[in-house]
């Protein structure tokens, strides 16, 4: 890891929160109790919040983004998340500065106008952080475990399948659905359709069938019998059995990040498939070596 | 669960598939309640006849290892007993070897009785 550049990136990720804290401290005695916090277009403000509450929310978001930046900076292959943390930190400070200066400039009728540029600049701060961090440190990840191909005789045919169950995911989706139903029932009727999201996620990911065979790798929603991820054998360039660190793949669940996708149900062993288009796909499995060895053998046979 | 069959082997393909499932239960790869691949899908990926897979599944149902239900597919029975299955496997090997040596049933039973301590 390039330590000076990584440290610089961390400092830059925290800078927006520092700006928010410093400006809030120096403006607090001049800000009214309630300040304009929402505009529609270029007209007058149409939303107001408590100044201290809004300032605290922006500061806390900046600090959380800063912490996320530290976590991302310490790991290999996390430049995207470091940049995202920088963009979140920068844009929240931008929101704070543009709303607060609009109120300070004309407390009677605050207008946003050109101050929106503070917010745009804050978003762009993510790119500054990513550039400062430089390329993702290479060689930090342990070398992938190469899977020896299965000793498949020319007259042999083989297929592998398993079923993944995700009780934790099912439980959290059930909780999410209940929350949506309760919120909708107590008066927020427009959010009723949102209940579809956790129900669909539970249907698709509650039970997943993973198959590796002459068709390639395939993930099927077990409850619907619907293939939702298929990688044809012809598009597989290599397979590895490795340890899946959820944060490196974007978290738990079905994750899509630049250049790769993954179904991560837990931390631990998993299968990583390299695709001919340069993308990688990972899925957590108790025994990734067997499907890995089979796919290697089938690849060698088709080559 | 890995299925592998050898089209050049003397053993019929249906028997090979059934043996794979038995092995899976013995090793604990296939737990009670686990679903086997749909017969049509397994036939497709192994490039064997659908009736070959159906014959294998029917055999396993007759051995009381799996349940076959319309629409639900083939599921490992809750009472599929890995310990008893191990004995059945050993007995199968014993009978196979005894047949090869040309032993009659009575002679086989005599050997089993003699094996008791």
mmCIF file of C-alpha atoms in Angstrom:
data_model
loop_
_atom_site.group_PDB
_atom_site.id
_atom_site.type_symbol
_atom_site.label_atom_id
_atom_site.label_comp_id
_atom_site.label_asym_id
_atom_site.label_seq_id
_atom_site.Cartn_x
_atom_site.Cartn_y
_atom_site.Cartn_z
ATOM 1 C CA UNK A 1 0.000 0.000 0.000
ATOM 2 C CA UNK A 2 1.150 3.515 -0.832
ATOM 3 C CA UNK A 3 0.887 4.937 2.680
ATOM 4 C CA UNK A 4 1.345 8.711 2.046
ATOM 5 C CA UNK A 5 -1.303 8.745 -0.694
ATOM 6 C CA UNK A 6 -3.721 6.621 1.343
ATOM 7 C CA UNK A 7 -3.272 8.914 4.359
ATOM 8 C CA UNK A 8 -3.797 11.966 2.132
ATOM 9 C CA UNK A 9 -7.024 10.422 0.831
ATOM 10 C CA UNK A 10 -8.252 9.807 4.388
ATOM 11 C CA UNK A 11 -7.458 13.411 5.384
ATOM 12 C CA UNK A 12 -9.282 14.669 2.270
ATOM 13 C CA UNK A 13 -12.314 12.505 3.145
ATOM 14 C CA UNK A 14 -12.470 14.133 6.595
ATOM 15 C CA UNK A 15 -11.913 17.692 5.331
ATOM 16 C CA UNK A 16 -15.600 18.307 4.405
ATOM 17 C CA UNK A 17 -16.744 17.307 7.911
ATOM 18 C CA UNK A 18 -14.144 19.710 9.333
ATOM 19 C CA UNK A 19 -15.469 22.469 7.057
ATOM 20 C CA UNK A 20 -19.025 21.767 8.259
ATOM 21 C CA UNK A 21 -17.937 21.834 11.922
ATOM 22 C CA UNK A 22 -15.871 25.022 11.556
ATOM 23 C CA UNK A 23 -18.478 26.972 9.567
ATOM 24 C CA UNK A 24 -21.271 25.830 11.858
ATOM 25 C CA UNK A 25 -19.289 26.994 14.912
ATOM 26 C CA UNK A 26 -18.583 30.421 13.390
ATOM 27 C CA UNK A 27 -22.105 30.955 11.966
ATOM 28 C CA UNK A 28 -24.200 29.478 14.796
ATOM 29 C CA UNK A 29 -24.807 32.813 16.572
ATOM 30 C CA UNK A 30 -25.995 34.443 13.310
ATOM 31 C CA UNK A 31 -28.206 31.573 12.077
ATOM 32 C CA UNK A 32 -31.908 31.766 12.978
ATOM 33 C CA UNK A 33 -33.485 28.944 14.999
ATOM 34 C CA UNK A 34 -35.108 27.602 11.855
ATOM 35 C CA UNK A 35 -33.383 27.801 8.512
ATOM 36 C CA UNK A 36 -34.437 27.144 4.924
ATOM 37 C CA UNK A 37 -33.375 23.652 3.886
ATOM 38 C CA UNK A 38 -35.392 22.900 0.780
ATOM 39 C CA UNK A 39 -36.020 24.651 -2.505
ATOM 40 C CA UNK A 40 -37.919 23.628 -5.598
ATOM 41 C CA UNK A 41 -36.130 25.154 -8.539
ATOM 42 C CA UNK A 42 -34.953 28.750 -8.326
ATOM 43 C CA UNK A 43 -37.946 30.076 -6.348
ATOM 44 C CA UNK A 44 -38.199 30.849 -2.638
ATOM 45 C CA UNK A 45 -37.526 28.173 -0.041
ATOM 46 C CA UNK A 46 -40.389 25.720 0.592
ATOM 47 C CA UNK A 47 -38.919 23.641 3.421
ATOM 48 C CA UNK A 48 -37.474 24.670 6.793
ATOM 49 C CA UNK A 49 -35.699 22.757 9.582
ATOM 50 C CA UNK A 50 -34.202 23.473 12.959
ATOM 51 C CA UNK A 51 -30.737 24.924 12.317
ATOM 52 C CA UNK A 52 -29.032 22.875 15.035
ATOM 53 C CA UNK A 53 -30.767 19.662 13.939
ATOM 54 C CA UNK A 54 -29.897 20.189 10.277
ATOM 55 C CA UNK A 55 -26.293 21.135 11.071
ATOM 56 C CA UNK A 56 -25.926 18.053 13.289
ATOM 57 C CA UNK A 57 -27.385 15.777 10.607
ATOM 58 C CA UNK A 58 -24.946 17.117 7.996
ATOM 59 C CA UNK A 59 -22.009 16.849 10.406
ATOM 60 C CA UNK A 60 -22.905 13.278 11.433
ATOM 61 C CA UNK A 61 -23.268 12.212 7.789
ATOM 62 C CA UNK A 62 -19.852 13.718 7.052
ATOM 63 C CA UNK A 63 -18.281 11.895 10.011
ATOM 64 C CA UNK A 64 -19.895 8.559 9.018
ATOM 65 C CA UNK A 65 -18.596 9.025 5.467
ATOM 66 C CA UNK A 66 -15.151 9.782 6.934
ATOM 67 C CA UNK A 67 -15.199 6.561 8.968
ATOM 68 C CA UNK A 68 -16.332 4.627 5.856
ATOM 69 C CA UNK A 69 -13.420 6.233 4.002
ATOM 70 C CA UNK A 70 -10.926 4.952 6.599
ATOM 71 C CA UNK A 71 -12.397 1.441 6.365
ATOM 72 C CA UNK A 72 -12.282 1.519 2.550
ATOM 73 C CA UNK A 73 -8.758 3.002 2.433
ATOM 74 C CA UNK A 74 -7.359 0.113 4.483
ATOM 75 C CA UNK A 75 -8.566 -2.568 2.097
ATOM 76 C CA UNK A 76 -7.501 -3.691 -1.324
ATOM 77 C CA UNK A 77 -9.845 -3.154 -4.260
ATOM 78 C CA UNK A 78 -11.944 -0.563 -2.438
ATOM 79 C CA UNK A 79 -11.093 2.615 -4.386
ATOM 80 C CA UNK A 80 -14.679 2.879 -5.629
ATOM 81 C CA UNK A 81 -15.979 2.952 -2.036
ATOM 82 C CA UNK A 82 -13.311 5.400 -0.917
ATOM 83 C CA UNK A 83 -14.342 7.745 -3.744
ATOM 84 C CA UNK A 84 -18.006 7.269 -2.848
ATOM 85 C CA UNK A 85 -17.244 8.136 0.808
ATOM 86 C CA UNK A 86 -15.459 11.278 -0.424
ATOM 87 C CA UNK A 87 -18.451 12.216 -2.604
ATOM 88 C CA UNK A 88 -20.908 11.706 0.284
ATOM 89 C CA UNK A 89 -18.721 13.677 2.702
ATOM 90 C CA UNK A 90 -18.175 16.461 0.160
ATOM 91 C CA UNK A 91 -21.800 16.737 -0.951
ATOM 92 C CA UNK A 92 -23.173 16.889 2.624
ATOM 93 C CA UNK A 93 -20.720 19.685 3.441
ATOM 94 C CA UNK A 94 -21.785 21.319 0.149
ATOM 95 C CA UNK A 95 -25.457 21.104 1.151
ATOM 96 C CA UNK A 96 -24.645 22.617 4.537
ATOM 97 C CA UNK A 97 -22.617 25.497 3.118
ATOM 98 C CA UNK A 98 -25.072 26.386 0.336
ATOM 99 C CA UNK A 99 -28.148 26.320 2.593
ATOM 100 C CA UNK A 100 -26.461 28.132 5.487
ATOM 101 C CA UNK A 101 -24.922 30.865 3.291
ATOM 102 C CA UNK A 102 -28.275 31.338 1.513
ATOM 103 C CA UNK A 103 -29.949 31.970 4.880
ATOM 104 C CA UNK A 104 -27.102 34.198 6.145
ATOM 105 C CA UNK A 105 -27.121 36.214 2.936
ATOM 106 C CA UNK A 106 -30.822 37.016 3.012
ATOM 107 C CA UNK A 107 -32.614 35.641 6.107
ATOM 108 C CA UNK A 108 -35.970 37.052 4.951
ATOM 109 C CA UNK A 109 -36.018 35.323 1.563
ATOM 110 C CA UNK A 110 -33.110 32.884 1.157
ATOM 111 C CA UNK A 111 -32.462 31.855 -2.427
ATOM 112 C CA UNK A 112 -30.237 28.990 -3.541
ATOM 113 C CA UNK A 113 -29.239 30.261 -6.987
ATOM 114 C CA UNK A 114 -25.589 29.795 -7.880
ATOM 115 C CA UNK A 115 -24.857 28.346 -4.410
ATOM 116 C CA UNK A 116 -25.934 24.970 -5.769
ATOM 117 C CA UNK A 117 -22.385 24.874 -7.130
ATOM 118 C CA UNK A 118 -21.182 24.217 -3.560
ATOM 119 C CA UNK A 119 -23.130 20.973 -3.697
ATOM 120 C CA UNK A 120 -21.796 20.057 -7.161
ATOM 121 C CA UNK A 121 -18.262 20.803 -5.989
ATOM 122 C CA UNK A 122 -18.901 18.581 -2.959
ATOM 123 C CA UNK A 123 -19.930 15.690 -5.207
ATOM 124 C CA UNK A 124 -16.816 16.211 -7.310
ATOM 125 C CA UNK A 125 -14.788 15.973 -4.092
ATOM 126 C CA UNK A 126 -15.218 12.177 -4.443
ATOM 127 C CA UNK A 127 -13.119 12.264 -7.599
ATOM 128 C CA UNK A 128 -10.451 14.353 -5.804
ATOM 129 C CA UNK A 129 -10.284 11.753 -3.016
ATOM 130 C CA UNK A 130 -10.092 8.870 -5.510
ATOM 131 C CA UNK A 131 -7.321 10.621 -7.496
ATOM 132 C CA UNK A 132 -5.381 11.362 -4.318
ATOM 133 C CA UNK A 133 -5.595 7.708 -3.261
ATOM 134 C CA UNK A 134 -4.185 6.592 -6.604
ATOM 135 C CA UNK A 135 -4.623 3.138 -8.076
ATOM 136 C CA UNK A 136 -5.864 0.334 -5.870
ATOM 137 C CA UNK A 137 -2.970 -1.355 -4.070
ATOM 138 C CA UNK A 138 -2.074 -4.498 -5.952
ATOM 139 C CA UNK A 139 -0.744 -7.668 -4.413
ATOM 140 C CA UNK A 140 -2.364 -7.021 -1.048
ATOM 141 C CA UNK A 141 -4.958 -9.707 -1.647
ATOM 142 C CA UNK A 142 -3.783 -13.260 -1.012
ATOM 143 C CA UNK A 143 -3.089 -15.059 -4.287
ATOM 144 C CA UNK A 144 -6.212 -16.910 -5.406
ATOM 145 C CA UNK A 145 -6.220 -20.608 -4.775
ATOM 146 C CA UNK A 146 -6.088 -22.305 -8.141
ATOM 147 C CA UNK A 147 -8.444 -25.232 -8.411
ATOM 148 C CA UNK A 148 -7.008 -28.420 -9.870
ATOM 149 C CA UNK A 149 -9.367 -29.720 -12.541
ATOM 150 C CA UNK A 150 -11.444 -32.784 -11.760
ATOM 151 C CA UNK A 151 -9.928 -35.929 -13.301
ATOM 152 C CA UNK A 152 -12.749 -36.454 -15.747
ATOM 153 C CA UNK A 153 -12.305 -39.311 -18.235
ATOM 154 C CA UNK A 154 -13.354 -38.512 -21.832
ATOM 155 C CA UNK A 155 -16.359 -40.824 -21.470
ATOM 156 C CA UNK A 156 -17.420 -39.286 -18.143
ATOM 157 C CA UNK A 157 -20.108 -36.684 -17.691
ATOM 158 C CA UNK A 158 -20.529 -34.656 -14.536
ATOM 159 C CA UNK A 159 -22.819 -32.033 -13.064
ATOM 160 C CA UNK A 160 -22.848 -30.285 -9.695
ATOM 161 C CA UNK A 161 -25.613 -28.537 -7.841
ATOM 162 C CA UNK A 162 -26.392 -27.255 -4.389
ATOM 163 C CA UNK A 163 -29.086 -25.242 -2.653
ATOM 164 C CA UNK A 164 -28.227 -22.125 -0.665
ATOM 165 C CA UNK A 165 -30.556 -21.046 2.098
ATOM 166 C CA UNK A 166 -30.462 -17.585 3.596
ATOM 167 C CA UNK A 167 -32.521 -17.582 6.818
ATOM 168 C CA UNK A 168 -30.958 -14.280 7.942
ATOM 169 C CA UNK A 169 -31.887 -12.648 4.641
ATOM 170 C CA UNK A 170 -35.430 -14.061 4.825
ATOM 171 C CA UNK A 171 -35.810 -12.786 8.394
ATOM 172 C CA UNK A 172 -34.534 -9.281 7.569
ATOM 173 C CA UNK A 173 -36.782 -9.092 4.497
ATOM 174 C CA UNK A 174 -39.760 -10.153 6.654
ATOM 175 C CA UNK A 175 -38.910 -7.378 9.149
ATOM 176 C CA UNK A 176 -38.574 -4.864 6.298
ATOM 177 C CA UNK A 177 -41.953 -5.923 4.867
ATOM 178 C CA UNK A 178 -43.613 -5.594 8.289
ATOM 179 C CA UNK A 179 -42.115 -2.119 8.783
ATOM 180 C CA UNK A 180 -43.418 -1.009 5.377
ATOM 181 C CA UNK A 181 -46.883 -2.462 6.110
ATOM 182 C CA UNK A 182 -47.054 -0.741 9.521
ATOM 183 C CA UNK A 183 -45.894 2.621 8.137
ATOM 184 C CA UNK A 184 -48.368 2.326 5.261
ATOM 185 C CA UNK A 185 -51.199 1.336 7.601
ATOM 186 C CA UNK A 186 -50.691 4.286 9.949
ATOM 187 C CA UNK A 187 -51.240 6.797 7.190
ATOM 188 C CA UNK A 188 -48.406 6.780 4.666
ATOM 189 C CA UNK A 189 -50.581 4.945 2.121
ATOM 190 C CA UNK A 190 -48.442 5.966 -0.907
ATOM 191 C CA UNK A 191 -45.640 3.661 0.226
ATOM 192 C CA UNK A 192 -47.812 0.515 -0.070
ATOM 193 C CA UNK A 193 -46.167 -0.569 -3.355
ATOM 194 C CA UNK A 194 -42.741 -0.527 -1.638
ATOM 195 C CA UNK A 195 -43.700 -3.750 0.170
ATOM 196 C CA UNK A 196 -43.061 -5.523 -3.147
ATOM 197 C CA UNK A 197 -39.314 -4.917 -2.789
ATOM 198 C CA UNK A 198 -38.611 -7.066 0.324
ATOM 199 C CA UNK A 199 -41.122 -9.700 -0.800
ATOM 200 C CA UNK A 200 -39.471 -10.002 -4.218
ATOM 201 C CA UNK A 201 -36.010 -10.139 -2.626
ATOM 202 C CA UNK A 202 -37.158 -12.919 -0.284
ATOM 203 C CA UNK A 203 -38.716 -14.870 -3.175
ATOM 204 C CA UNK A 204 -35.586 -14.629 -5.312
ATOM 205 C CA UNK A 205 -32.803 -14.951 -2.732
ATOM 206 C CA UNK A 206 -34.453 -16.920 0.087
ATOM 207 C CA UNK A 207 -33.475 -20.162 -1.571
ATOM 208 C CA UNK A 208 -30.984 -20.205 -4.414
ATOM 209 C CA UNK A 209 -30.006 -23.216 -6.465
ATOM 210 C CA UNK A 210 -26.447 -23.069 -7.786
ATOM 211 C CA UNK A 211 -25.483 -25.410 -10.612
ATOM 212 C CA UNK A 212 -22.181 -25.970 -12.392
ATOM 213 C CA UNK A 213 -22.270 -28.185 -15.451
ATOM 214 C CA UNK A 214 -21.720 -28.206 -19.216
ATOM 215 C CA UNK A 215 -23.980 -25.134 -19.478
ATOM 216 C CA UNK A 216 -21.699 -23.143 -17.173
ATOM 217 C CA UNK A 217 -22.540 -21.553 -13.828
ATOM 218 C CA UNK A 218 -26.169 -20.828 -13.087
ATOM 219 C CA UNK A 219 -28.034 -19.329 -10.121
ATOM 220 C CA UNK A 220 -31.733 -20.058 -9.935
ATOM 221 C CA UNK A 221 -34.309 -18.582 -7.570
ATOM 222 C CA UNK A 222 -35.409 -21.793 -5.860
ATOM 223 C CA UNK A 223 -38.875 -20.635 -4.865
ATOM 224 C CA UNK A 224 -39.708 -19.345 -8.351
ATOM 225 C CA UNK A 225 -37.540 -21.752 -10.382
ATOM 226 C CA UNK A 226 -36.251 -18.699 -12.259
ATOM 227 C CA UNK A 227 -32.601 -18.475 -13.375
ATOM 228 C CA UNK A 228 -31.424 -14.976 -12.465
ATOM 229 C CA UNK A 229 -27.719 -15.317 -13.203
ATOM 230 C CA UNK A 230 -26.251 -17.504 -15.907
ATOM 231 C CA UNK A 231 -22.647 -17.520 -17.052
ATOM 232 C CA UNK A 232 -22.270 -19.788 -20.107
ATOM 233 C CA UNK A 233 -19.229 -22.070 -20.037
ATOM 234 C CA UNK A 234 -17.932 -20.386 -23.206
ATOM 235 C CA UNK A 235 -17.712 -17.062 -21.328
ATOM 236 C CA UNK A 236 -15.733 -18.456 -18.379
ATOM 237 C CA UNK A 237 -11.995 -17.902 -18.575
ATOM 238 C CA UNK A 238 -11.037 -19.152 -15.126
ATOM 239 C CA UNK A 239 -12.306 -20.149 -11.699
ATOM 240 C CA UNK A 240 -10.840 -19.818 -8.228
ATOM 241 C CA UNK A 241 -11.863 -20.963 -4.780
ATOM 242 C CA UNK A 242 -11.206 -18.188 -2.293
ATOM 243 C CA UNK A 243 -12.321 -16.515 0.915
ATOM 244 C CA UNK A 244 -15.095 -14.024 0.295
ATOM 245 C CA UNK A 245 -14.754 -10.852 2.360
ATOM 246 C CA UNK A 246 -18.240 -9.272 2.043
ATOM 247 C CA UNK A 247 -16.943 -5.678 2.213
ATOM 248 C CA UNK A 248 -14.651 -6.295 -0.764
ATOM 249 C CA UNK A 249 -17.655 -7.344 -2.836
ATOM 250 C CA UNK A 250 -19.902 -4.498 -1.773
ATOM 251 C CA UNK A 251 -21.618 -6.084 1.211
ATOM 252 C CA UNK A 252 -24.116 -8.845 1.827
ATOM 253 C CA UNK A 253 -26.819 -9.964 -0.600
ATOM 254 C CA UNK A 254 -26.735 -9.651 -4.387
ATOM 255 C CA UNK A 255 -24.135 -6.964 -5.045
ATOM 256 C CA UNK A 256 -23.137 -5.311 -8.286
ATOM 257 C CA UNK A 257 -20.046 -3.102 -8.212
ATOM 258 C CA UNK A 258 -17.930 -1.873 -11.146
ATOM 259 C CA UNK A 259 -16.422 -4.854 -12.945
ATOM 260 C CA UNK A 260 -17.976 -7.468 -10.753
ATOM 261 C CA UNK A 261 -21.055 -8.938 -9.157
ATOM 262 C CA UNK A 262 -21.584 -11.329 -6.273
ATOM 263 C CA UNK A 263 -24.131 -13.225 -4.243
ATOM 264 C CA UNK A 264 -22.727 -12.936 -0.726
ATOM 265 C CA UNK A 265 -24.681 -14.691 2.008
ATOM 266 C CA UNK A 266 -21.867 -14.775 4.578
ATOM 267 C CA UNK A 267 -18.134 -14.310 5.060
ATOM 268 C CA UNK A 268 -16.136 -17.408 4.147
ATOM 269 C CA UNK A 269 -15.326 -19.728 1.270
ATOM 270 C CA UNK A 270 -16.690 -18.922 -2.139
ATOM 271 C CA UNK A 271 -16.287 -19.479 -5.849
ATOM 272 C CA UNK A 272 -15.052 -16.671 -8.098
ATOM 273 C CA UNK A 273 -15.622 -16.977 -11.835
ATOM 274 C CA UNK A 274 -13.605 -14.849 -14.265
ATOM 275 C CA UNK A 275 -15.545 -13.938 -17.376
ATOM 276 C CA UNK A 276 -14.249 -13.308 -20.874
ATOM 277 C CA UNK A 277 -15.581 -9.728 -20.745
ATOM 278 C CA UNK A 278 -13.217 -9.048 -17.840
ATOM 279 C CA UNK A 279 -15.922 -9.139 -15.183
ATOM 280 C CA UNK A 280 -15.844 -11.372 -12.124
ATOM 281 C CA UNK A 281 -18.710 -13.105 -10.389
ATOM 282 C CA UNK A 282 -18.549 -14.552 -6.867
ATOM 283 C CA UNK A 283 -20.914 -16.708 -4.858
ATOM 284 C CA UNK A 284 -20.404 -17.964 -1.307
ATOM 285 C CA UNK A 285 -20.435 -21.769 -1.105
ATOM 286 C CA UNK A 286 -19.540 -24.239 1.654
ATOM 287 C CA UNK A 287 -17.455 -26.273 -0.786
ATOM 288 C CA UNK A 288 -16.315 -24.086 -3.698
ATOM 289 C CA UNK A 289 -13.571 -26.548 -4.730
ATOM 290 C CA UNK A 290 -15.894 -29.210 -6.181
ATOM 291 C CA UNK A 291 -17.747 -26.920 -8.623
ATOM 292 C CA UNK A 292 -14.443 -25.108 -9.264
ATOM 293 C CA UNK A 293 -12.698 -28.369 -10.178
ATOM 294 C CA UNK A 294 -15.622 -29.429 -12.357
ATOM 295 C CA UNK A 295 -15.739 -26.122 -14.252
ATOM 296 C CA UNK A 296 -11.936 -26.266 -14.722
ATOM 297 C CA UNK A 297 -12.233 -29.775 -16.166
ATOM 298 C CA UNK A 298 -15.114 -28.780 -18.455
ATOM 299 C CA UNK A 299 -13.140 -25.715 -19.604
ATOM 300 C CA UNK A 300 -10.090 -27.869 -20.354
ATOM 301 C CA UNK A 301 -12.304 -30.287 -22.291
ATOM 302 C CA UNK A 302 -13.947 -27.591 -24.387
ATOM 303 C CA UNK A 303 -10.644 -25.837 -25.107
ATOM 304 C CA UNK B 1 -23.571 -32.628 -4.735
ATOM 305 C CA UNK B 2 -21.521 -33.861 -7.696
ATOM 306 C CA UNK B 3 -23.071 -36.266 -10.178
ATOM 307 C CA UNK B 4 -20.654 -38.064 -12.453
ATOM 308 C CA UNK B 5 -21.463 -40.925 -14.781
ATOM 309 C CA UNK B 6 -19.281 -42.848 -17.190
ATOM 310 C CA UNK B 7 -21.017 -43.819 -20.416
ATOM 311 C CA UNK B 8 -18.255 -46.375 -21.099
ATOM 312 C CA UNK B 9 -18.704 -48.219 -17.794
ATOM 313 C CA UNK B 10 -20.409 -51.622 -17.659
ATOM 314 C CA UNK B 11 -22.776 -50.481 -14.887
ATOM 315 C CA UNK B 12 -26.073 -49.116 -16.285
ATOM 316 C CA UNK B 13 -26.280 -45.293 -16.203
ATOM 317 C CA UNK B 14 -29.412 -45.351 -13.993
ATOM 318 C CA UNK B 15 -27.544 -47.475 -11.428
ATOM 319 C CA UNK B 16 -24.595 -45.078 -11.555
ATOM 320 C CA UNK B 17 -26.864 -42.091 -10.860
ATOM 321 C CA UNK B 18 -28.625 -43.923 -7.999
ATOM 322 C CA UNK B 19 -25.215 -44.857 -6.546
ATOM 323 C CA UNK B 20 -24.168 -41.170 -6.636
ATOM 324 C CA UNK B 21 -27.222 -40.191 -4.603
ATOM 325 C CA UNK B 22 -26.608 -43.013 -2.108
ATOM 326 C CA UNK B 23 -23.012 -41.852 -1.784
ATOM 327 C CA UNK B 24 -24.200 -38.289 -1.234
ATOM 328 C CA UNK B 25 -26.467 -39.397 1.610
ATOM 329 C CA UNK B 26 -23.685 -41.555 3.105
ATOM 330 C CA UNK B 27 -21.201 -38.683 3.098
ATOM 331 C CA UNK B 28 -23.784 -36.236 4.409
ATOM 332 C CA UNK B 29 -23.659 -34.098 1.242
ATOM 333 C CA UNK B 30 -27.373 -34.717 0.845
ATOM 334 C CA UNK B 31 -29.236 -33.937 4.057
ATOM 335 C CA UNK B 32 -32.851 -34.905 4.688
ATOM 336 C CA UNK B 33 -35.157 -32.413 2.958
ATOM 337 C CA UNK B 34 -32.543 -31.598 0.313
ATOM 338 C CA UNK B 35 -33.977 -31.449 -3.177
ATOM 339 C CA UNK B 36 -32.390 -33.401 -6.021
ATOM 340 C CA UNK B 37 -32.108 -31.715 -9.414
ATOM 341 C CA UNK B 38 -35.251 -32.012 -11.516
ATOM 342 C CA UNK B 39 -35.030 -35.198 -13.594
ATOM 343 C CA UNK B 40 -35.361 -33.270 -16.860
ATOM 344 C CA UNK B 41 -32.575 -30.867 -15.902
ATOM 345 C CA UNK B 42 -30.199 -33.597 -14.689
ATOM 346 C CA UNK B 43 -30.823 -35.595 -17.888
ATOM 347 C CA UNK B 44 -30.044 -32.475 -19.919
ATOM 348 C CA UNK B 45 -26.779 -31.531 -18.178
ATOM 349 C CA UNK B 46 -25.498 -35.121 -18.018
ATOM 350 C CA UNK B 47 -26.619 -35.621 -21.627
ATOM 351 C CA UNK B 48 -28.462 -38.845 -20.816
ATOM 352 C CA UNK B 49 -32.022 -39.969 -21.556
ATOM 353 C CA UNK B 50 -34.740 -38.547 -19.283
ATOM 354 C CA UNK B 51 -35.990 -42.085 -18.614
ATOM 355 C CA UNK B 52 -32.548 -43.066 -17.334
ATOM 356 C CA UNK B 53 -32.779 -40.426 -14.600
ATOM 357 C CA UNK B 54 -36.429 -41.276 -13.886
ATOM 358 C CA UNK B 55 -35.417 -44.966 -13.523
ATOM 359 C CA UNK B 56 -32.665 -43.980 -11.056
ATOM 360 C CA UNK B 57 -35.066 -41.812 -9.022
ATOM 361 C CA UNK B 58 -37.727 -44.570 -9.002
ATOM 362 C CA UNK B 59 -35.104 -47.005 -7.704
ATOM 363 C CA UNK B 60 -34.163 -44.607 -4.904
ATOM 364 C CA UNK B 61 -37.849 -44.143 -4.059
ATOM 365 C CA UNK B 62 -38.279 -47.933 -3.844
ATOM 366 C CA UNK B 63 -35.265 -48.006 -1.481
ATOM 367 C CA UNK B 64 -37.146 -45.459 0.673
ATOM 368 C CA UNK B 65 -34.336 -42.901 0.321
ATOM 369 C CA UNK B 66 -36.214 -40.202 -1.585
ATOM 370 C CA UNK B 67 -39.765 -38.981 -1.998
ATOM 371 C CA UNK B 68 -41.127 -38.302 -5.468
ATOM 372 C CA UNK B 69 -43.990 -35.853 -5.577
ATOM 373 C CA UNK B 70 -45.595 -34.322 -8.607
ATOM 374 C CA UNK B 71 -44.550 -30.694 -8.809
ATOM 375 C CA UNK B 72 -42.166 -30.889 -5.872
ATOM 376 C CA UNK B 73 -39.549 -33.057 -7.513
ATOM 377 C CA UNK B 74 -37.313 -35.519 -5.697
ATOM 378 C CA UNK B 75 -36.553 -34.818 -2.035
ATOM 379 C CA UNK B 76 -34.315 -36.766 0.363
ATOM 380 C CA UNK B 77 -36.592 -38.419 2.919
ATOM 381 C CA UNK B 78 -36.396 -37.272 6.524
ATOM 382 C CA UNK B 79 -35.888 -40.895 7.601
ATOM 383 C CA UNK B 80 -33.149 -41.604 5.033
ATOM 384 C CA UNK B 81 -30.792 -43.401 7.392
ATOM 385 C CA UNK B 82 -27.109 -42.972 6.517
ATOM 386 C CA UNK B 83 -26.016 -45.678 9.028
ATOM 387 C CA UNK B 84 -28.411 -48.299 7.634
ATOM 388 C CA UNK B 85 -27.496 -47.218 4.107
ATOM 389 C CA UNK B 86 -23.838 -47.946 4.915
ATOM 390 C CA UNK B 87 -24.780 -51.536 5.847
ATOM 391 C CA UNK B 88 -26.876 -51.877 2.694
ATOM 392 C CA UNK B 89 -23.892 -50.699 0.632
ATOM 393 C CA UNK B 90 -21.576 -53.225 2.324
ATOM 394 C CA UNK B 91 -24.138 -55.994 1.787
ATOM 395 C CA UNK B 92 -24.408 -54.972 -1.871
ATOM 396 C CA UNK B 93 -20.643 -55.271 -2.273
ATOM 397 C CA UNK B 94 -20.629 -58.612 -0.418
ATOM 398 C CA UNK B 95 -23.392 -60.058 -2.591
ATOM 399 C CA UNK B 96 -21.730 -58.752 -5.757
ATOM 400 C CA UNK B 97 -18.399 -60.356 -4.846
ATOM 401 C CA UNK B 98 -20.094 -63.614 -3.761
ATOM 402 C CA UNK B 99 -21.984 -63.794 -7.090
ATOM 403 C CA UNK B 100 -18.728 -63.301 -8.985
ATOM 404 C CA UNK B 101 -17.265 -66.228 -7.037
ATOM 405 C CA UNK B 102 -20.325 -68.303 -7.974
ATOM 406 C CA UNK B 103 -21.716 -68.720 -4.444
ATOM 407 C CA UNK B 104 -25.344 -69.797 -3.932
ATOM 408 C CA UNK B 105 -27.686 -67.929 -1.556
ATOM 409 C CA UNK B 106 -27.403 -70.583 1.160
ATOM 410 C CA UNK B 107 -23.605 -70.349 1.079
ATOM 411 C CA UNK B 108 -23.768 -66.550 1.386
ATOM 412 C CA UNK B 109 -26.081 -66.779 4.408
ATOM 413 C CA UNK B 110 -23.738 -69.331 5.965
ATOM 414 C CA UNK B 111 -20.818 -66.922 5.607
ATOM 415 C CA UNK B 112 -22.839 -64.093 7.221
ATOM 416 C CA UNK B 113 -23.749 -66.396 10.142
ATOM 417 C CA UNK B 114 -20.110 -67.471 10.551
ATOM 418 C CA UNK B 115 -19.080 -63.792 10.627
ATOM 419 C CA UNK B 116 -20.918 -63.365 13.947
ATOM 420 C CA UNK B 117 -18.547 -63.294 16.916
#
